[in-house]
């Protein structure tokens, strides 16, 4: 039994997973409402909320899995990348819990966690594969040789794909986080109504800042009333541009990695147009696209545990190694 804990951004999450990848529980307490009025995550507010939520969320994960704390055999926790204050809440909690029970601890990388969302039962995806990881913080193309062995072949030069969705949503007067709202609204709009540019950067990298600026200018030109009236068309056209960029690069990445099977993980993997545009790809299960702790416990199955009490001095890390 693996207890996973994730607090890297604005979701407080805990999950119980068996060693063969069966999810017994996965609890996610989102702070989105708390941050919505600021239009984005406020790090200090996030840390304080994690502090209040981490114990009850872990308790709920155990109770929903139907197990007692005694039955937990190892603790997995996100060590980075993410907001350092937020990460430290989960990491400190996990250390204390593991130490009190003399359990081993597996410090887990958040990105390895997203990739390992493909490894859960009943149908784990066998590496090797080419993986697009598209979230609020990252847009990466990865050559995944094994769940503990992958290499970055492309990244974004500016905004992440999820960030592009969120910033676009804000320009359209939608709530935060905006990806899911754009997705919903786009279904009623015409994706060909506006021609938004997809940046052409050399190689396998992405750039989304020009697209965001194009939307800004269009919204300014249309004015408030017209923007409101054409919001669905704007959302559909904007989403189309992001999806095109992602699909085109992911297909091209296969030439670089030589791994023909393709997979998509991270919050943006929940996007319905992206899912429809890549019928040949394997997507993370919907419930495991946005941040959760089941993926962290899943990743921990492929990494060595640190015996008690050698992990007590571990620190969190903010950015990509
Ligand atoms: O993986 P995640 O929960 O957090 C990070 O590790 O960053 O991803 C969150 C991102 C947000 O930017 C959110 O707007 C986006 O995923 N997202 C979506 C959808 N659902 C969530 N983007 C597009 N379409 C969706 N349906
Ligand atoms: Zn994430």
Tab-separated table of C-alpha atoms and ligand atoms in Angstrom:
chain	number	residue	atom	x	y	z
A	1	UNK	CA	0.000	0.000	0.000
A	2	UNK	CA	1.394	3.349	-1.075
A	3	UNK	CA	0.072	6.605	0.352
A	4	UNK	CA	0.638	9.470	-2.105
A	5	UNK	CA	0.588	13.156	-1.184
A	6	UNK	CA	0.635	16.084	-3.635
A	7	UNK	CA	0.694	19.809	-2.736
A	8	UNK	CA	2.778	21.414	-5.493
A	9	UNK	CA	0.268	24.069	-6.571
A	10	UNK	CA	-3.336	24.717	-5.585
A	11	UNK	CA	-4.639	21.172	-5.181
A	12	UNK	CA	-4.289	19.376	-1.864
A	13	UNK	CA	-4.374	15.705	-2.788
A	14	UNK	CA	-3.872	12.290	-1.224
A	15	UNK	CA	-4.358	8.801	-2.652
A	16	UNK	CA	-3.873	5.154	-1.805
A	17	UNK	CA	-2.499	2.844	-4.480
A	18	UNK	CA	-1.494	-0.799	-4.394
A	19	UNK	CA	1.951	-1.896	-5.563
A	20	UNK	CA	0.426	-3.147	-8.823
A	21	UNK	CA	-1.167	0.190	-9.577
A	22	UNK	CA	-4.776	-0.238	-8.445
A	23	UNK	CA	-6.195	3.062	-7.175
A	24	UNK	CA	-8.029	2.451	-3.901
A	25	UNK	CA	-8.774	6.132	-3.350
A	26	UNK	CA	-7.858	9.506	-4.823
A	27	UNK	CA	-8.962	12.643	-3.000
A	28	UNK	CA	-8.384	16.068	-4.554
A	29	UNK	CA	-9.350	19.214	-2.722
A	30	UNK	CA	-9.065	22.097	-5.152
A	31	UNK	CA	-8.403	25.589	-3.907
A	32	UNK	CA	-9.457	27.091	-7.255
A	33	UNK	CA	-12.357	29.027	-5.715
A	34	UNK	CA	-10.037	30.555	-3.157
A	35	UNK	CA	-7.677	31.889	-5.841
A	36	UNK	CA	-10.325	32.751	-8.459
A	37	UNK	CA	-10.801	36.311	-7.306
A	38	UNK	CA	-7.079	36.992	-7.779
A	39	UNK	CA	-7.158	35.488	-11.293
A	40	UNK	CA	-4.365	33.053	-10.450
A	41	UNK	CA	-2.702	31.133	-7.657
A	42	UNK	CA	-1.365	33.245	-4.787
A	43	UNK	CA	1.526	31.169	-3.392
A	44	UNK	CA	1.249	32.242	0.239
A	45	UNK	CA	-2.515	31.693	0.274
A	46	UNK	CA	-1.967	28.239	-1.261
A	47	UNK	CA	0.563	27.214	1.425
A	48	UNK	CA	-1.754	28.220	4.247
A	49	UNK	CA	-4.662	26.350	2.756
A	50	UNK	CA	-2.537	23.206	2.250
A	51	UNK	CA	-1.666	23.388	5.927
A	52	UNK	CA	-5.345	23.311	6.850
A	53	UNK	CA	-6.298	20.632	4.354
A	54	UNK	CA	-3.457	18.122	4.245
A	55	UNK	CA	-4.390	16.107	7.358
A	56	UNK	CA	-8.131	15.838	6.601
A	57	UNK	CA	-7.443	14.978	2.949
A	58	UNK	CA	-5.019	12.188	3.945
A	59	UNK	CA	-7.529	10.899	6.492
A	60	UNK	CA	-10.236	10.852	3.829
A	61	UNK	CA	-7.983	9.000	1.376
A	62	UNK	CA	-7.316	6.279	3.970
A	63	UNK	CA	-10.951	6.017	4.929
A	64	UNK	CA	-12.175	5.828	1.335
A	65	UNK	CA	-9.565	3.134	0.598
A	66	UNK	CA	-10.878	1.264	3.623
A	67	UNK	CA	-7.464	0.917	5.223
A	68	UNK	CA	-5.921	1.977	8.518
A	69	UNK	CA	-2.726	4.007	8.779
A	70	UNK	CA	-1.013	0.798	10.007
A	71	UNK	CA	-1.477	-0.753	6.600
A	72	UNK	CA	0.445	1.923	4.712
A	73	UNK	CA	3.831	0.506	3.646
A	74	UNK	CA	5.428	3.512	2.023
A	75	UNK	CA	4.746	7.214	1.669
A	76	UNK	CA	5.205	9.021	-1.663
A	77	UNK	CA	5.269	12.792	-1.882
A	78	UNK	CA	5.893	15.441	-4.527
A	79	UNK	CA	9.283	17.057	-3.949
A	80	UNK	CA	9.151	19.448	-6.951
A	81	UNK	CA	8.828	21.279	-9.234
A	82	UNK	CA	6.163	23.666	-7.964
A	83	UNK	CA	5.613	26.437	-5.434
A	84	UNK	CA	8.213	25.858	-2.756
A	85	UNK	CA	6.017	26.919	0.172
A	86	UNK	CA	3.208	24.681	-1.043
A	87	UNK	CA	5.555	21.737	-1.662
A	88	UNK	CA	7.064	22.071	1.807
A	89	UNK	CA	3.679	21.522	3.453
A	90	UNK	CA	3.223	18.142	1.762
A	91	UNK	CA	6.873	17.164	2.131
A	92	UNK	CA	6.997	18.014	5.855
A	93	UNK	CA	3.733	16.224	6.477
A	94	UNK	CA	4.930	13.133	4.588
A	95	UNK	CA	8.269	13.083	6.427
A	96	UNK	CA	6.570	13.376	9.805
A	97	UNK	CA	4.050	10.671	9.011
A	98	UNK	CA	6.659	8.285	7.602
A	99	UNK	CA	9.058	8.914	10.466
A	100	UNK	CA	6.389	8.421	13.121
A	101	UNK	CA	5.545	5.048	11.561
A	102	UNK	CA	9.148	4.082	10.643
A	103	UNK	CA	8.123	3.883	6.995
A	104	UNK	CA	10.244	4.457	3.893
A	105	UNK	CA	9.632	7.616	1.863
A	106	UNK	CA	9.712	8.115	-1.914
A	107	UNK	CA	10.304	11.740	-2.936
A	108	UNK	CA	8.651	12.078	-6.333
A	109	UNK	CA	9.040	14.467	-9.229
A	110	UNK	CA	5.738	16.090	-10.217
A	111	UNK	CA	6.410	15.614	-13.932
A	112	UNK	CA	7.312	11.941	-13.461
A	113	UNK	CA	3.973	11.805	-11.638
A	114	UNK	CA	2.064	13.123	-14.649
A	115	UNK	CA	3.776	10.550	-16.892
A	116	UNK	CA	2.991	7.777	-14.383
A	117	UNK	CA	-0.721	8.612	-14.628
A	118	UNK	CA	-0.506	6.321	-17.683
A	119	UNK	CA	0.818	3.437	-15.588
A	120	UNK	CA	-2.203	2.747	-13.383
A	121	UNK	CA	-4.326	-0.408	-13.523
A	122	UNK	CA	-6.255	-1.884	-15.241
A	123	UNK	CA	-4.536	-0.929	-18.484
A	124	UNK	CA	-1.067	0.496	-17.923
A	125	UNK	CA	0.703	1.850	-21.006
A	126	UNK	CA	3.969	0.026	-21.612
A	127	UNK	CA	6.959	2.232	-22.506
A	128	UNK	CA	8.583	3.173	-24.779
A	129	UNK	CA	6.356	6.005	-26.030
A	130	UNK	CA	6.489	9.655	-27.036
A	131	UNK	CA	4.680	11.798	-24.489
A	132	UNK	CA	3.224	15.302	-24.526
A	133	UNK	CA	2.996	16.717	-21.014
A	134	UNK	CA	0.807	19.827	-21.171
A	135	UNK	CA	-0.210	21.493	-17.928
A	136	UNK	CA	-0.510	24.905	-16.343
A	137	UNK	CA	3.202	24.991	-15.606
A	138	UNK	CA	4.805	22.936	-18.385
A	139	UNK	CA	4.614	21.964	-22.028
A	140	UNK	CA	7.098	19.205	-22.681
A	141	UNK	CA	7.706	16.571	-25.305
A	142	UNK	CA	9.298	13.535	-23.733
A	143	UNK	CA	10.942	10.379	-25.021
A	144	UNK	CA	9.790	7.887	-22.395
A	145	UNK	CA	12.010	4.800	-22.381
A	146	UNK	CA	10.736	3.681	-18.988
A	147	UNK	CA	8.723	5.290	-16.198
A	148	UNK	CA	11.967	6.171	-14.451
A	149	UNK	CA	13.875	7.050	-17.601
A	150	UNK	CA	12.715	9.831	-19.902
A	151	UNK	CA	14.315	12.622	-21.817
A	152	UNK	CA	13.028	16.036	-22.839
A	153	UNK	CA	13.039	16.636	-26.619
A	154	UNK	CA	10.914	19.812	-26.687
A	155	UNK	CA	9.600	22.493	-24.373
A	156	UNK	CA	7.866	25.860	-24.456
A	157	UNK	CA	9.917	28.990	-24.957
A	158	UNK	CA	7.388	31.140	-23.072
A	159	UNK	CA	3.923	30.246	-21.730
A	160	UNK	CA	2.786	26.704	-21.003
A	161	UNK	CA	-0.232	25.422	-22.962
A	162	UNK	CA	-2.448	25.447	-19.862
A	163	UNK	CA	-1.259	28.948	-19.074
A	164	UNK	CA	-2.242	29.998	-22.619
A	165	UNK	CA	-5.713	28.575	-21.975
A	166	UNK	CA	-5.926	30.379	-18.625
A	167	UNK	CA	-4.732	33.726	-19.985
A	168	UNK	CA	-7.062	33.454	-22.975
A	169	UNK	CA	-9.952	32.686	-20.656
A	170	UNK	CA	-9.165	35.779	-18.643
A	171	UNK	CA	-9.183	37.957	-21.775
A	172	UNK	CA	-12.587	36.506	-22.608
A	173	UNK	CA	-13.891	37.294	-19.141
A	174	UNK	CA	-14.137	33.645	-18.059
A	175	UNK	CA	-13.253	32.313	-14.625
A	176	UNK	CA	-9.994	30.850	-13.352
A	177	UNK	CA	-8.675	28.288	-14.206
A	178	UNK	CA	-10.013	28.800	-17.687
A	179	UNK	CA	-8.995	25.714	-19.692
A	180	UNK	CA	-12.098	23.714	-18.926
A	181	UNK	CA	-14.332	26.746	-19.525
A	182	UNK	CA	-12.816	27.484	-22.937
A	183	UNK	CA	-13.251	23.793	-23.761
A	184	UNK	CA	-16.953	23.966	-22.866
A	185	UNK	CA	-17.625	27.277	-24.621
A	186	UNK	CA	-15.700	26.250	-27.753
A	187	UNK	CA	-18.245	23.505	-28.458
A	188	UNK	CA	-20.803	26.207	-29.313
A	189	UNK	CA	-18.419	28.260	-31.442
A	190	UNK	CA	-16.920	28.231	-34.926
A	191	UNK	CA	-13.202	27.340	-34.812
A	192	UNK	CA	-12.661	28.949	-38.225
A	193	UNK	CA	-14.245	32.286	-37.262
A	194	UNK	CA	-10.924	33.906	-36.362
A	195	UNK	CA	-7.513	33.063	-37.797
A	196	UNK	CA	-5.149	33.018	-34.831
A	197	UNK	CA	-1.490	32.365	-35.611
A	198	UNK	CA	0.328	29.272	-34.449
A	199	UNK	CA	3.914	30.264	-33.762
A	200	UNK	CA	6.495	28.558	-35.915
A	201	UNK	CA	9.565	28.026	-33.819
A	202	UNK	CA	12.302	25.766	-35.102
A	203	UNK	CA	12.721	22.252	-33.780
A	204	UNK	CA	10.302	20.722	-31.328
A	205	UNK	CA	9.706	23.714	-29.094
A	206	UNK	CA	6.494	25.640	-28.535
A	207	UNK	CA	5.625	29.313	-28.211
A	208	UNK	CA	2.220	30.545	-27.079
A	209	UNK	CA	2.817	34.168	-26.152
A	210	UNK	CA	2.149	35.470	-29.702
A	211	UNK	CA	-1.192	33.693	-29.750
A	212	UNK	CA	-2.196	35.297	-26.480
A	213	UNK	CA	-1.246	38.729	-27.859
A	214	UNK	CA	-3.268	38.060	-31.026
A	215	UNK	CA	-6.322	37.345	-28.891
A	216	UNK	CA	-5.698	40.482	-26.856
A	217	UNK	CA	-5.636	42.650	-30.004
A	218	UNK	CA	-8.740	40.975	-31.410
A	219	UNK	CA	-10.643	41.532	-28.171
A	220	UNK	CA	-9.577	45.192	-28.120
A	221	UNK	CA	-10.630	45.676	-31.707
A	222	UNK	CA	-14.012	44.045	-31.211
A	223	UNK	CA	-14.846	46.011	-28.083
A	224	UNK	CA	-16.673	44.734	-25.040
A	225	UNK	CA	-20.144	44.104	-26.455
A	226	UNK	CA	-18.963	42.391	-29.644
A	227	UNK	CA	-16.438	40.278	-27.693
A	228	UNK	CA	-19.219	39.099	-25.403
A	229	UNK	CA	-21.459	38.294	-28.367
A	230	UNK	CA	-18.731	36.329	-30.156
A	231	UNK	CA	-17.164	34.691	-27.130
A	232	UNK	CA	-17.881	31.143	-28.266
A	233	UNK	CA	-16.289	31.788	-31.699
A	234	UNK	CA	-13.269	33.395	-30.044
A	235	UNK	CA	-12.887	30.477	-27.627
A	236	UNK	CA	-13.240	27.905	-30.418
A	237	UNK	CA	-10.708	29.644	-32.688
A	238	UNK	CA	-8.239	30.194	-29.865
A	239	UNK	CA	-8.498	26.580	-28.718
A	240	UNK	CA	-8.075	25.384	-32.300
A	241	UNK	CA	-4.756	27.247	-32.557
A	242	UNK	CA	-3.405	25.724	-29.334
A	243	UNK	CA	-4.535	22.222	-30.258
A	244	UNK	CA	-3.004	22.507	-33.740
A	245	UNK	CA	0.348	23.513	-32.304
A	246	UNK	CA	0.323	20.639	-29.809
A	247	UNK	CA	-0.749	17.995	-32.321
A	248	UNK	CA	1.700	19.076	-35.000
A	249	UNK	CA	4.706	19.039	-32.651
A	250	UNK	CA	3.741	15.801	-30.944
A	251	UNK	CA	3.463	13.965	-34.282
A	252	UNK	CA	6.787	15.457	-35.335
A	253	UNK	CA	8.443	14.415	-32.064
A	254	UNK	CA	7.948	10.784	-33.033
A	255	UNK	CA	10.577	11.227	-35.773
A	256	UNK	CA	13.023	12.407	-33.152
A	257	UNK	CA	12.359	9.761	-30.502
A	258	UNK	CA	11.629	6.830	-32.801
A	259	UNK	CA	8.890	5.777	-30.328
A	260	UNK	CA	5.742	5.512	-32.413
A	261	UNK	CA	3.229	5.147	-29.635
A	262	UNK	CA	2.083	8.552	-28.414
A	263	UNK	CA	0.555	9.633	-25.133
A	264	UNK	CA	-0.753	12.855	-23.604
A	265	UNK	CA	-0.798	13.773	-19.900
A	266	UNK	CA	-1.323	16.856	-17.708
A	267	UNK	CA	-4.287	19.192	-17.206
A	268	UNK	CA	-4.574	20.061	-20.911
A	269	UNK	CA	-4.933	16.340	-21.733
A	270	UNK	CA	-8.503	16.777	-20.462
A	271	UNK	CA	-9.258	19.006	-23.460
A	272	UNK	CA	-11.958	17.445	-25.632
A	273	UNK	CA	-10.731	18.884	-28.952
A	274	UNK	CA	-7.198	17.648	-28.272
A	275	UNK	CA	-8.580	14.203	-27.469
A	276	UNK	CA	-10.595	14.182	-30.690
A	277	UNK	CA	-7.644	15.430	-32.760
A	278	UNK	CA	-5.409	12.553	-31.656
A	279	UNK	CA	-7.464	9.374	-31.986
A	280	UNK	CA	-4.280	7.291	-32.141
A	281	UNK	CA	-2.916	8.633	-28.858
A	282	UNK	CA	-3.232	7.261	-25.395
A	283	UNK	CA	-4.551	9.875	-22.944
A	284	UNK	CA	-4.240	9.864	-19.170
A	285	UNK	CA	-7.548	8.861	-17.540
A	286	UNK	CA	-9.678	12.031	-17.219
A	287	UNK	CA	-9.606	12.010	-13.425
A	288	UNK	CA	-5.795	11.861	-13.494
A	289	UNK	CA	-5.137	14.685	-16.005
A	290	UNK	CA	-5.179	17.587	-13.573
A	291	UNK	CA	-3.086	17.410	-10.418
A	292	UNK	CA	-3.783	14.466	-8.127
A	293	UNK	CA	-1.912	12.174	-5.751
A	294	UNK	CA	-2.685	8.839	-7.427
A	295	UNK	CA	-0.161	9.739	-10.142
A	296	UNK	CA	2.426	10.547	-7.458
A	297	UNK	CA	1.887	7.184	-5.750
A	298	UNK	CA	2.033	5.581	-9.206
A	299	UNK	CA	5.412	7.190	-9.995
A	300	UNK	CA	6.745	6.056	-6.633
A	301	UNK	CA	6.402	2.438	-7.764
A	302	UNK	CA	9.257	3.034	-10.210
A	303	UNK	CA	11.632	4.803	-7.838
A	304	UNK	CA	13.707	3.589	-4.913
A	305	UNK	CA	12.368	4.373	-1.464
A	306	UNK	CA	14.597	6.103	1.067
A	307	UNK	CA	14.726	4.145	4.326
A	308	UNK	CA	13.678	5.746	7.600
A	309	UNK	CA	15.011	8.192	8.819
A	310	UNK	CA	17.407	9.147	5.974
A	311	UNK	CA	14.842	11.406	4.310
A	312	UNK	CA	14.427	13.910	7.117
A	313	UNK	CA	16.827	16.441	5.579
A	314	UNK	CA	15.213	16.394	2.102
A	315	UNK	CA	14.301	19.753	0.619
A	316	UNK	CA	11.724	20.763	-1.972
A	317	UNK	CA	12.812	22.164	-5.361
A	318	UNK	CA	10.965	24.867	-7.278
A	319	UNK	CA	11.992	24.361	-10.877
A	320	UNK	CA	12.811	21.821	-13.504
A	321	UNK	CA	16.217	20.218	-13.046
B	1	LIG	O1	-1.697	19.463	-14.501
B	1	LIG	P1	-2.412	20.606	-13.895
B	1	LIG	O2	-3.545	20.337	-12.956
B	1	LIG	O3	-1.455	21.558	-13.099
B	1	LIG	C1	-0.128	21.780	-13.374
B	1	LIG	O4	0.725	20.900	-13.075
B	1	LIG	O5	0.128	22.884	-13.917
B	1	LIG	O6	-2.923	21.509	-15.119
B	1	LIG	C2	-3.749	22.609	-14.938
B	1	LIG	C3	-3.989	23.273	-16.278
B	1	LIG	C4	-4.670	24.627	-16.169
B	1	LIG	O7	-3.948	25.559	-16.920
B	1	LIG	C5	-6.048	24.357	-16.780
B	1	LIG	O8	-6.602	25.496	-17.418
B	1	LIG	C6	-5.746	23.263	-17.776
B	1	LIG	O9	-4.816	22.454	-17.113
B	1	LIG	N1	-6.956	22.496	-18.132
B	1	LIG	C7	-7.476	22.451	-19.387
B	1	LIG	C8	-8.651	21.662	-19.315
B	1	LIG	N2	-8.794	21.245	-18.022
B	1	LIG	C9	-7.746	21.762	-17.320
B	1	LIG	N3	-7.057	23.014	-20.530
B	1	LIG	C10	-7.795	22.784	-21.632
B	1	LIG	N4	-8.939	22.061	-21.647
B	1	LIG	C11	-9.396	21.467	-20.528
B	1	LIG	N5	-10.519	20.724	-20.552
B	2	LIG	ZN1	0.623	19.147	-12.670
